[in-house]
CSV table of N, CA, C and O in Angstrom, one decimal:
chain,number,residue,atom,x,y,z
J,1,UNK,N,-14.2,28.0,-34.4
J,1,UNK,CA,-13.5,28.6,-35.5
J,1,UNK,C,-13.2,30.1,-35.2
J,1,UNK,O,-12.1,30.6,-35.5
J,2,UNK,N,-14.2,30.8,-34.6
J,2,UNK,CA,-14.0,32.2,-34.2
J,2,UNK,C,-12.8,32.3,-33.2
J,2,UNK,O,-12.0,33.2,-33.4
J,3,UNK,N,-12.8,31.5,-32.3
J,3,UNK,CA,-11.7,31.5,-31.3
J,3,UNK,C,-10.4,31.3,-31.8
J,3,UNK,O,-9.4,32.0,-31.5
J,4,UNK,N,-10.3,30.4,-32.8
J,4,UNK,CA,-9.0,30.1,-33.4
J,4,UNK,C,-8.5,31.3,-34.2
J,4,UNK,O,-7.3,31.7,-34.2
J,5,UNK,N,-9.4,31.9,-35.0
J,5,UNK,CA,-9.1,33.1,-35.8
J,5,UNK,C,-8.7,34.3,-34.9
J,5,UNK,O,-7.7,35.0,-35.2
J,6,UNK,N,-9.4,34.5,-33.8
J,6,UNK,CA,-9.1,35.5,-32.9
J,6,UNK,C,-7.7,35.3,-32.2
J,6,UNK,O,-6.9,36.2,-32.1
J,7,UNK,N,-7.5,34.1,-31.9
J,7,UNK,CA,-6.2,33.7,-31.3
J,7,UNK,C,-5.0,34.0,-32.3
J,7,UNK,O,-4.0,34.5,-31.9
J,8,UNK,N,-5.2,33.6,-33.5
J,8,UNK,CA,-4.2,33.8,-34.6
J,8,UNK,C,-4.0,35.3,-34.8
J,8,UNK,O,-2.8,35.7,-34.9
J,9,UNK,N,-5.0,36.1,-34.9
J,9,UNK,CA,-4.9,37.5,-35.1
J,9,UNK,C,-4.2,38.2,-33.9
J,9,UNK,O,-3.3,39.1,-34.1
J,10,UNK,N,-4.5,37.8,-32.7
J,10,UNK,CA,-3.9,38.4,-31.5
J,10,UNK,C,-2.4,38.0,-31.5
J,10,UNK,O,-1.6,38.8,-31.0
J,11,UNK,N,-2.1,36.8,-31.9
J,11,UNK,CA,-0.7,36.4,-31.9
J,11,UNK,C,0.1,37.2,-32.9
J,11,UNK,O,1.3,37.6,-32.7
J,12,UNK,N,-0.4,37.5,-34.1
J,12,UNK,CA,0.2,38.3,-35.1
J,12,UNK,C,0.4,39.7,-34.6
J,12,UNK,O,1.4,40.4,-34.8
J,13,UNK,N,-0.6,40.3,-33.9
J,13,UNK,CA,-0.5,41.6,-33.4
J,13,UNK,C,0.6,41.7,-32.3
J,13,UNK,O,1.3,42.7,-32.2
J,14,UNK,N,0.7,40.7,-31.5
J,14,UNK,CA,1.6,40.7,-30.4
J,14,UNK,C,3.1,40.6,-30.9
J,14,UNK,O,4.0,41.3,-30.4
J,15,UNK,N,3.3,39.9,-32.0
J,15,UNK,CA,4.7,39.8,-32.5
J,15,UNK,C,5.1,41.1,-33.2
J,15,UNK,O,6.2,41.5,-33.1
J,16,UNK,N,4.1,41.8,-33.7
J,16,UNK,CA,4.5,43.1,-34.3
J,16,UNK,C,4.7,44.2,-33.2
J,16,UNK,O,5.5,45.1,-33.4
J,17,UNK,N,4.1,44.0,-32.1
J,17,UNK,CA,4.3,45.0,-31.0
J,17,UNK,C,5.7,44.8,-30.3
J,17,UNK,O,6.2,45.7,-29.7
J,18,UNK,N,6.3,43.6,-30.5
J,18,UNK,CA,7.5,43.3,-29.8
J,18,UNK,C,8.7,43.8,-30.7
J,18,UNK,O,9.8,43.9,-30.2
J,19,UNK,N,8.5,44.2,-31.9
J,19,UNK,CA,9.5,44.6,-32.8
J,19,UNK,C,10.3,45.7,-32.2
J,19,UNK,O,9.7,46.6,-31.6
J,20,UNK,N,11.6,45.8,-32.5
J,20,UNK,CA,12.4,46.8,-31.9
J,20,UNK,C,12.4,48.0,-32.9
J,20,UNK,O,12.4,47.9,-34.1
J,21,UNK,N,12.5,49.2,-32.3
J,21,UNK,CA,12.6,50.4,-33.1
J,21,UNK,C,14.1,50.7,-33.4
J,21,UNK,O,14.9,50.3,-32.6
J,22,UNK,N,14.3,51.4,-34.4
J,22,UNK,CA,15.7,51.7,-34.7
J,22,UNK,C,16.2,52.8,-33.7
J,22,UNK,O,15.4,53.5,-33.1
J,23,UNK,N,17.5,52.9,-33.4
J,23,UNK,CA,18.0,53.9,-32.5
J,23,UNK,C,17.7,55.3,-33.0
J,23,UNK,O,17.7,55.5,-34.2
J,24,UNK,N,17.5,56.2,-32.1
J,24,UNK,CA,17.2,57.6,-32.6
J,24,UNK,C,18.4,58.2,-33.2
J,24,UNK,O,19.5,58.0,-32.8
J,25,UNK,N,18.1,59.1,-34.1
J,25,UNK,CA,19.2,59.9,-34.8
J,25,UNK,C,19.6,61.0,-33.9
J,25,UNK,O,18.9,61.4,-32.9
J,26,UNK,N,20.8,61.6,-34.1
J,26,UNK,CA,21.2,62.7,-33.3
J,26,UNK,C,20.2,63.9,-33.4
J,26,UNK,O,20.0,64.6,-32.4
J,27,UNK,N,19.6,64.1,-34.5
J,27,UNK,CA,18.6,65.2,-34.7
J,27,UNK,C,17.4,64.9,-33.8
J,27,UNK,O,16.9,65.8,-33.1
J,28,UNK,N,17.0,63.6,-33.8
J,28,UNK,CA,15.8,63.3,-32.9
J,28,UNK,C,16.2,63.4,-31.4
J,28,UNK,O,15.3,63.8,-30.6
J,29,UNK,N,17.4,63.0,-31.1
J,29,UNK,CA,17.8,63.2,-29.7
J,29,UNK,C,17.9,64.7,-29.3
J,29,UNK,O,17.5,65.1,-28.2
J,30,UNK,N,18.3,65.5,-30.2
J,30,UNK,CA,18.4,67.0,-30.0
J,30,UNK,C,17.0,67.5,-29.8
J,30,UNK,O,16.7,68.4,-28.9
J,31,UNK,N,16.0,67.1,-30.6
J,31,UNK,CA,14.7,67.6,-30.5
J,31,UNK,C,14.0,67.1,-29.2
J,31,UNK,O,13.3,67.9,-28.5
J,32,UNK,N,14.3,65.9,-28.8
J,32,UNK,CA,13.8,65.4,-27.5
J,32,UNK,C,14.4,66.1,-26.3
J,32,UNK,O,13.7,66.5,-25.4
J,33,UNK,N,15.7,66.5,-26.4
J,33,UNK,CA,16.3,67.2,-25.3
J,33,UNK,C,15.7,68.6,-25.3
J,33,UNK,O,15.5,69.2,-24.2
J,34,UNK,N,15.5,69.2,-26.4
J,34,UNK,CA,14.9,70.6,-26.5
J,34,UNK,C,13.4,70.5,-25.9
J,34,UNK,O,13.0,71.4,-25.2
J,35,UNK,N,12.7,69.5,-26.3
J,35,UNK,CA,11.3,69.4,-25.7
J,35,UNK,C,11.3,69.2,-24.2
J,35,UNK,O,10.5,69.8,-23.5
J,36,UNK,N,12.3,68.4,-23.7
J,36,UNK,CA,12.4,68.2,-22.3
J,36,UNK,C,12.8,69.5,-21.6
J,36,UNK,O,12.3,69.8,-20.5
J,37,UNK,N,13.7,70.3,-22.2
J,37,UNK,CA,14.1,71.6,-21.6
J,37,UNK,C,12.9,72.6,-21.6
J,37,UNK,O,12.7,73.3,-20.6
J,38,UNK,N,12.2,72.6,-22.6
J,38,UNK,CA,11.0,73.5,-22.7
J,38,UNK,C,9.9,73.1,-21.7
J,38,UNK,O,9.3,73.9,-21.1
J,39,UNK,N,9.7,71.8,-21.5
J,39,UNK,CA,8.8,71.3,-20.6
J,39,UNK,C,9.2,71.6,-19.1
J,39,UNK,O,8.4,72.0,-18.3
J,40,UNK,N,10.5,71.5,-18.8
J,40,UNK,CA,11.0,71.9,-17.5
J,40,UNK,C,10.8,73.3,-17.3
J,40,UNK,O,10.4,73.8,-16.2
J,41,UNK,N,11.1,74.2,-18.3
J,41,UNK,CA,10.9,75.6,-18.1
J,41,UNK,C,9.4,76.0,-17.9
J,41,UNK,O,9.1,76.8,-17.1
J,42,UNK,N,8.6,75.3,-18.6
J,42,UNK,CA,7.1,75.5,-18.5
J,42,UNK,C,6.7,75.2,-17.1
J,42,UNK,O,5.8,75.9,-16.5
J,43,UNK,N,7.2,74.1,-16.5
J,43,UNK,CA,6.8,73.7,-15.2
J,43,UNK,C,7.3,74.7,-14.2
J,43,UNK,O,6.5,75.0,-13.2
J,44,UNK,N,8.5,75.3,-14.4
J,44,UNK,CA,9.0,76.3,-13.5
J,44,UNK,C,8.1,77.6,-13.6
J,44,UNK,O,7.8,78.2,-12.6
J,45,UNK,N,7.7,77.9,-14.8
J,45,UNK,CA,6.9,79.1,-15.0
J,45,UNK,C,5.5,78.9,-14.3
J,45,UNK,O,5.0,79.8,-13.7
J,46,UNK,N,4.9,77.7,-14.5
J,46,UNK,CA,3.6,77.4,-13.9
J,46,UNK,C,3.8,77.5,-12.4
J,46,UNK,O,2.9,78.0,-11.7
J,47,UNK,N,4.8,77.0,-11.8
J,47,UNK,CA,5.0,77.1,-10.4
J,47,UNK,C,5.2,78.5,-9.9
J,47,UNK,O,4.6,78.9,-8.8
J,48,UNK,N,5.8,79.3,-10.7
J,48,UNK,CA,6.0,80.7,-10.3
J,48,UNK,C,4.6,81.4,-10.3
J,48,UNK,O,4.3,82.2,-9.4
J,49,UNK,N,3.9,81.2,-11.4
J,49,UNK,CA,2.5,81.8,-11.4
J,49,UNK,C,1.6,81.4,-10.3
J,49,UNK,O,0.9,82.2,-9.8
J,50,UNK,N,1.7,80.1,-10.0
J,50,UNK,CA,0.9,79.6,-8.9
J,50,UNK,C,1.3,80.2,-7.6
J,50,UNK,O,0.5,80.6,-6.7
J,51,UNK,N,2.6,80.4,-7.3
J,51,UNK,CA,3.1,81.0,-6.1
J,51,UNK,C,2.6,82.4,-6.0
J,51,UNK,O,2.2,82.9,-4.9
J,52,UNK,N,2.7,83.2,-7.1
J,52,UNK,CA,2.2,84.6,-7.1
J,52,UNK,C,0.7,84.7,-6.8
J,52,UNK,O,0.3,85.5,-6.0
J,53,UNK,N,-0.1,83.8,-7.4
J,53,UNK,CA,-1.5,83.8,-7.2
J,53,UNK,C,-1.9,83.4,-5.8
J,53,UNK,O,-2.8,84.0,-5.2
J,54,UNK,N,-1.1,82.5,-5.2
J,54,UNK,CA,-1.4,82.1,-3.8
J,54,UNK,C,-1.0,83.2,-2.9
J,54,UNK,O,-1.8,83.5,-1.9
J,55,UNK,N,0.0,84.0,-3.2
J,55,UNK,CA,0.3,85.2,-2.3
J,55,UNK,C,-0.8,86.2,-2.4
J,55,UNK,O,-1.1,86.8,-1.4
J,56,UNK,N,-1.3,86.4,-3.6
J,56,UNK,CA,-2.4,87.4,-3.8
J,56,UNK,C,-3.6,87.0,-3.1
J,56,UNK,O,-4.3,87.8,-2.4
J,57,UNK,N,-4.0,85.7,-3.2
J,57,UNK,CA,-5.2,85.2,-2.5
J,57,UNK,C,-5.0,85.4,-1.0
J,57,UNK,O,-5.9,85.8,-0.3
J,58,UNK,N,-3.8,85.0,-0.5
J,58,UNK,CA,-3.6,85.1,1.0
J,58,UNK,C,-3.7,86.6,1.4
J,58,UNK,O,-4.2,86.9,2.5
J,59,UNK,N,-3.1,87.5,0.6
J,59,UNK,CA,-3.2,89.0,1.0
J,59,UNK,C,-4.6,89.5,1.0
J,59,UNK,O,-5.0,90.2,1.9
J,60,UNK,N,-5.4,89.1,0.0
J,60,UNK,CA,-6.8,89.5,-0.1
J,60,UNK,C,-7.6,88.9,1.1
J,60,UNK,O,-8.5,89.6,1.7
J,61,UNK,N,-7.3,87.7,1.5
J,61,UNK,CA,-8.0,87.0,2.6
J,61,UNK,C,-7.7,87.8,3.9
J,61,UNK,O,-8.6,88.1,4.7
J,62,UNK,N,-6.4,88.1,4.1
J,62,UNK,CA,-6.1,88.9,5.3
J,62,UNK,C,-6.8,90.3,5.3
J,62,UNK,O,-7.2,90.7,6.4
J,63,UNK,N,-6.8,90.9,4.2
J,63,UNK,CA,-7.4,92.3,4.1
J,63,UNK,C,-8.9,92.2,4.4
J,63,UNK,O,-9.4,93.0,5.1
J,64,UNK,N,-9.5,91.2,3.8
J,64,UNK,CA,-11.0,91.1,4.0
J,64,UNK,C,-11.3,90.7,5.4
J,64,UNK,O,-12.3,91.1,6.0
J,65,UNK,N,-10.5,89.9,6.1
J,65,UNK,CA,-10.7,89.5,7.5
J,65,UNK,C,-10.5,90.7,8.4
J,65,UNK,O,-11.3,90.9,9.3
J,66,UNK,N,-9.5,91.5,8.1
J,66,UNK,CA,-9.3,92.7,8.9
J,66,UNK,C,-10.4,93.7,8.7
J,66,UNK,O,-10.8,94.4,9.7
J,67,UNK,N,-10.9,93.8,7.5
J,67,UNK,CA,-12.0,94.7,7.2
J,67,UNK,C,-13.3,94.3,7.9
J,67,UNK,O,-14.1,95.1,8.3
J,68,UNK,N,-13.5,93.0,8.1
J,68,UNK,CA,-14.7,92.5,8.8
J,68,UNK,C,-14.5,92.5,10.3
J,68,UNK,O,-15.4,92.1,11.0
J,69,UNK,N,-13.3,92.9,10.7
J,69,UNK,CA,-13.1,92.9,12.2
J,69,UNK,C,-12.7,91.6,12.8
J,69,UNK,O,-12.7,91.4,14.0
J,70,UNK,N,-12.4,90.6,12.0
J,70,UNK,CA,-12.0,89.3,12.5
J,70,UNK,C,-10.4,89.3,12.6
J,70,UNK,O,-9.7,89.9,11.8
J,71,UNK,N,-9.9,88.5,13.5
J,71,UNK,CA,-8.5,88.4,13.6
J,71,UNK,C,-7.9,87.6,12.4
J,71,UNK,O,-8.4,86.5,12.2
J,72,UNK,N,-7.0,88.1,11.7
J,72,UNK,CA,-6.3,87.4,10.6
J,72,UNK,C,-5.2,86.5,11.1
J,72,UNK,O,-4.4,87.0,12.0
J,73,UNK,N,-5.1,85.3,10.7
J,73,UNK,CA,-4.1,84.4,11.1
J,73,UNK,C,-2.7,85.0,10.6
J,73,UNK,O,-2.6,85.7,9.6
J,74,UNK,N,-1.7,84.6,11.4
J,74,UNK,CA,-0.3,85.1,11.0
J,74,UNK,C,0.1,84.4,9.7
J,74,UNK,O,-0.3,83.3,9.4
J,75,UNK,N,0.8,85.2,8.9
J,75,UNK,CA,1.3,84.6,7.7
J,75,UNK,C,2.4,83.6,7.9
J,75,UNK,O,3.2,83.7,8.8
J,76,UNK,N,2.3,82.5,7.2
J,76,UNK,CA,3.3,81.4,7.3
J,76,UNK,C,4.5,81.8,6.4
J,76,UNK,O,4.3,82.3,5.3
J,77,UNK,N,5.7,81.6,7.0
J,77,UNK,CA,6.9,82.0,6.2
J,77,UNK,C,7.1,81.0,5.1
J,77,UNK,O,7.2,79.8,5.4
J,78,UNK,N,7.2,81.5,3.9
J,78,UNK,CA,7.4,80.6,2.7
J,78,UNK,C,8.6,81.2,1.9
J,78,UNK,O,8.8,82.4,2.0
J,79,UNK,N,9.2,80.4,1.1
J,79,UNK,CA,10.3,81.0,0.3
J,79,UNK,C,9.7,81.9,-0.7
J,79,UNK,O,8.5,81.7,-1.1
J,80,UNK,N,10.4,82.9,-1.1
J,80,UNK,CA,9.9,83.9,-2.1
J,80,UNK,C,9.7,83.2,-3.5
J,80,UNK,O,10.3,82.2,-3.8
J,81,UNK,N,8.8,83.7,-4.3
J,81,UNK,CA,8.5,83.2,-5.6
J,81,UNK,C,9.7,83.6,-6.5
J,81,UNK,O,10.2,84.7,-6.5
J,82,UNK,N,10.2,82.6,-7.2
J,82,UNK,CA,11.4,82.8,-8.1
J,82,UNK,C,10.9,82.8,-9.5
J,82,UNK,O,10.4,81.8,-10.0
J,83,UNK,N,11.1,83.9,-10.3
J,83,UNK,CA,10.8,84.0,-11.7
J,83,UNK,C,11.8,83.3,-12.5
J,83,UNK,O,13.0,83.6,-12.4
J,84,UNK,N,11.4,82.3,-13.3
J,84,UNK,CA,12.4,81.6,-14.1
J,84,UNK,C,12.9,82.4,-15.3
J,84,UNK,O,13.9,82.0,-15.9
J,85,UNK,N,12.3,83.5,-15.6
J,85,UNK,CA,12.8,84.3,-16.7
J,85,UNK,C,12.3,83.7,-18.0
J,85,UNK,O,11.6,82.7,-18.1
J,86,UNK,N,12.6,84.4,-19.1
J,86,UNK,CA,12.2,83.9,-20.4
J,86,UNK,C,12.9,82.6,-20.8
J,86,UNK,O,14.0,82.4,-20.3
J,87,UNK,N,12.3,81.9,-21.7
J,87,UNK,CA,12.9,80.6,-22.1
J,87,UNK,C,14.1,80.9,-23.0
J,87,UNK,O,14.0,81.8,-23.9
J,88,UNK,N,15.2,80.3,-22.7
J,88,UNK,CA,16.4,80.4,-23.5
J,88,UNK,C,16.8,79.0,-24.0
J,88,UNK,O,17.1,78.2,-23.2
J,89,UNK,N,16.7,78.9,-25.3
J,89,UNK,CA,17.0,77.6,-25.9
J,89,UNK,C,18.5,77.3,-25.8
J,89,UNK,O,19.3,78.3,-25.8
J,90,UNK,N,18.9,76.1,-25.6
J,90,UNK,CA,20.3,75.8,-25.6
J,90,UNK,C,20.9,76.0,-26.9
J,90,UNK,O,20.3,75.8,-28.0
J,91,UNK,N,22.2,76.6,-26.9
J,91,UNK,CA,22.8,76.8,-28.2
J,91,UNK,C,23.0,75.5,-29.0
J,91,UNK,O,23.3,74.5,-28.4
J,92,UNK,N,22.8,75.6,-30.3
J,92,UNK,CA,22.9,74.5,-31.1
J,92,UNK,C,24.4,74.2,-31.3
J,92,UNK,O,25.2,75.0,-31.6
J,93,UNK,N,24.7,72.9,-31.2
J,93,UNK,CA,26.1,72.5,-31.3
J,93,UNK,C,26.2,71.9,-32.7
J,93,UNK,O,25.5,71.0,-33.1
J,94,UNK,N,27.1,72.5,-33.5
J,94,UNK,CA,27.3,72.0,-34.9
J,94,UNK,C,28.2,70.8,-34.8
J,94,UNK,O,29.3,70.8,-34.3
J,95,UNK,N,27.7,69.7,-35.3
J,95,UNK,CA,28.5,68.5,-35.4
J,95,UNK,C,29.0,68.3,-36.8
J,95,UNK,O,28.3,68.4,-37.8
J,96,UNK,N,30.3,68.0,-36.9
J,96,UNK,CA,30.9,67.9,-38.2
J,96,UNK,C,30.7,66.4,-38.6
J,96,UNK,O,30.8,65.5,-37.8
J,97,UNK,N,30.6,66.2,-39.9
J,97,UNK,CA,30.6,64.8,-40.4
J,97,UNK,C,31.9,64.2,-40.1
J,97,UNK,O,32.9,64.9,-40.0
J,98,UNK,N,32.0,62.9,-40.1
J,98,UNK,CA,33.2,62.2,-39.8
J,98,UNK,C,34.3,62.6,-40.7
J,98,UNK,O,35.5,62.8,-40.3
J,99,UNK,N,34.0,62.8,-42.0
J,99,UNK,CA,35.0,63.1,-43.0
J,99,UNK,C,35.6,64.5,-42.7
J,99,UNK,O,36.8,64.7,-42.9
J,100,UNK,N,34.8,65.4,-42.2
J,100,UNK,CA,35.3,66.8,-41.9
J,100,UNK,C,36.0,66.9,-40.5
J,100,UNK,O,36.7,67.9,-40.3
J,101,UNK,N,35.8,65.9,-39.7
J,101,UNK,CA,36.4,66.1,-38.3
J,101,UNK,C,37.9,65.7,-38.3
J,101,UNK,O,38.5,65.9,-37.3
J,102,UNK,N,38.3,65.0,-39.3
J,102,UNK,CA,39.8,64.7,-39.3
J,102,UNK,C,40.0,63.4,-38.6
J,102,UNK,O,41.2,63.0,-38.5
J,103,UNK,N,39.0,62.7,-38.2
J,103,UNK,CA,39.1,61.4,-37.5
J,103,UNK,C,39.7,60.3,-38.4
J,103,UNK,O,40.4,59.4,-37.9
J,104,UNK,N,39.4,60.4,-39.7
J,104,UNK,CA,39.9,59.4,-40.6
J,104,UNK,C,40.9,59.9,-41.6
J,104,UNK,O,41.0,59.4,-42.7
J,105,UNK,N,41.7,60.9,-41.2
J,105,UNK,CA,42.7,61.4,-42.1
J,105,UNK,C,43.8,60.4,-42.3
J,105,UNK,O,44.2,59.7,-41.3
J,106,UNK,N,44.4,60.3,-43.5
J,106,UNK,CA,45.4,59.4,-43.7
J,106,UNK,C,46.7,59.8,-42.9
J,106,UNK,O,46.9,61.0,-42.6
J,107,UNK,N,47.6,58.9,-42.7
J,107,UNK,CA,48.8,59.2,-42.0
J,107,UNK,C,49.7,60.0,-42.9
J,107,UNK,O,49.6,59.9,-44.2
J,108,UNK,N,50.6,60.8,-42.4
J,108,UNK,CA,51.4,61.7,-43.2
J,108,UNK,C,52.4,60.8,-44.0
J,108,UNK,O,52.7,59.6,-43.6
J,109,UNK,N,52.9,61.3,-45.1
J,109,UNK,CA,53.8,60.6,-45.9
J,109,UNK,C,55.1,60.3,-45.2
J,109,UNK,O,55.6,61.2,-44.5
J,110,UNK,N,55.6,59.1,-45.3
J,110,UNK,CA,56.8,58.7,-44.6
J,110,UNK,C,58.0,59.4,-45.2
J,110,UNK,O,58.1,59.5,-46.4
J,111,UNK,N,58.9,59.8,-44.4
J,111,UNK,CA,60.1,60.5,-44.8
J,111,UNK,C,61.2,59.5,-45.1
J,111,UNK,O,62.2,59.8,-45.8
J,112,UNK,N,61.2,58.3,-44.4
J,112,UNK,CA,62.2,57.3,-44.6
J,112,UNK,C,61.5,56.0,-44.8
J,112,UNK,O,60.3,55.8,-44.4
J,113,UNK,N,62.2,55.0,-45.3
J,113,UNK,CA,61.6,53.7,-45.4
J,113,UNK,C,61.3,53.1,-44.1
J,113,UNK,O,61.9,53.4,-43.1
J,114,UNK,N,60.3,52.2,-44.0
J,114,UNK,CA,59.9,51.6,-42.7
J,114,UNK,C,60.9,50.6,-42.2
J,114,UNK,O,60.9,50.3,-41.0
J,115,UNK,N,61.8,50.1,-43.0
J,115,UNK,CA,62.7,49.1,-42.5
J,115,UNK,C,64.1,49.7,-42.6
J,115,UNK,O,64.4,50.7,-43.3
J,116,UNK,N,65.1,49.1,-41.9
J,116,UNK,CA,66.4,49.5,-41.9
J,116,UNK,C,67.3,48.3,-41.9
J,116,UNK,O,66.9,47.2,-41.8
J,117,UNK,N,68.6,48.5,-42.0
J,117,UNK,CA,69.6,47.4,-42.0
J,117,UNK,C,70.0,47.0,-40.6
J,117,UNK,O,70.8,46.1,-40.4
J,118,UNK,N,69.5,47.6,-39.6
J,118,UNK,CA,69.9,47.3,-38.2
J,118,UNK,C,69.2,46.0,-37.8
J,118,UNK,O,68.1,45.8,-38.1
J,119,UNK,N,69.9,45.3,-37.0
J,119,UNK,CA,69.4,44.1,-36.5
J,119,UNK,C,68.5,44.4,-35.3
J,119,UNK,O,68.6,45.5,-34.7
J,120,UNK,N,67.8,43.4,-34.8
J,120,UNK,CA,66.9,43.6,-33.6
J,120,UNK,C,67.8,43.9,-32.4
J,120,UNK,O,67.4,44.6,-31.5
J,121,UNK,N,68.9,43.2,-32.3
J,121,UNK,CA,69.8,43.4,-31.2
J,121,UNK,C,70.4,44.8,-31.1
J,121,UNK,O,70.6,45.4,-30.1
J,122,UNK,N,70.6,45.4,-32.3
J,122,UNK,CA,71.1,46.8,-32.3
J,122,UNK,C,70.0,47.7,-32.0
J,122,UNK,O,70.3,48.7,-31.3
J,123,UNK,N,68.8,47.5,-32.4
J,123,UNK,CA,67.7,48.4,-32.2
J,123,UNK,C,67.3,48.3,-30.7
J,123,UNK,O,67.0,49.3,-30.1
J,124,UNK,N,67.2,47.1,-30.2
J,124,UNK,CA,66.8,46.9,-28.8
J,124,UNK,C,67.9,46.1,-28.1
J,124,UNK,O,67.8,44.9,-28.0
J,125,UNK,N,68.9,46.8,-27.6
J,125,UNK,CA,69.9,46.1,-26.9
J,125,UNK,C,69.4,45.4,-25.6
J,125,UNK,O,68.5,45.9,-24.9
J,126,UNK,N,70.1,44.3,-25.3
J,126,UNK,CA,69.7,43.6,-24.0
J,126,UNK,C,70.2,44.4,-22.8
J,126,UNK,O,71.2,45.0,-22.9
J,127,UNK,N,69.4,44.4,-21.8
J,127,UNK,CA,69.8,45.2,-20.6
J,127,UNK,C,71.0,44.5,-19.9
J,127,UNK,O,71.1,43.3,-19.9
J,128,UNK,N,71.9,45.4,-19.5
J,128,UNK,CA,73.1,44.8,-18.8
J,128,UNK,C,72.8,44.6,-17.3
J,128,UNK,O,72.0,45.3,-16.7
J,129,UNK,N,73.5,43.6,-16.8
J,129,UNK,CA,73.3,43.3,-15.4
J,129,UNK,C,74.3,43.9,-14.5
J,129,UNK,O,75.3,44.3,-14.6
């Protein structure tokens, strides 16, 4: 009985885990993009601080080795540390609602009736050979 009940409960939990989430809203997408940009900037800043501290440690090591009279190994050529600068958020893009964008504007008022007394042959003459 215990096994059957456990199996039933796990089956119910599995079906709820498979349910689809609704698509994200534009606001949620903007927040996710902002979080990704901030995370990327944070990673660049961390890399810059690590680079600076490694340079300081290497300089102190060489200075202490020379002070002790030991030969200091030659410095390895590395690219310079690049400061990413302060975080600059992407400018917010104002999105207009569909009604304000003009996408669903009605057609202009017709100046003439849509039909005329011309026949199809008069409107679209046959090509001459």
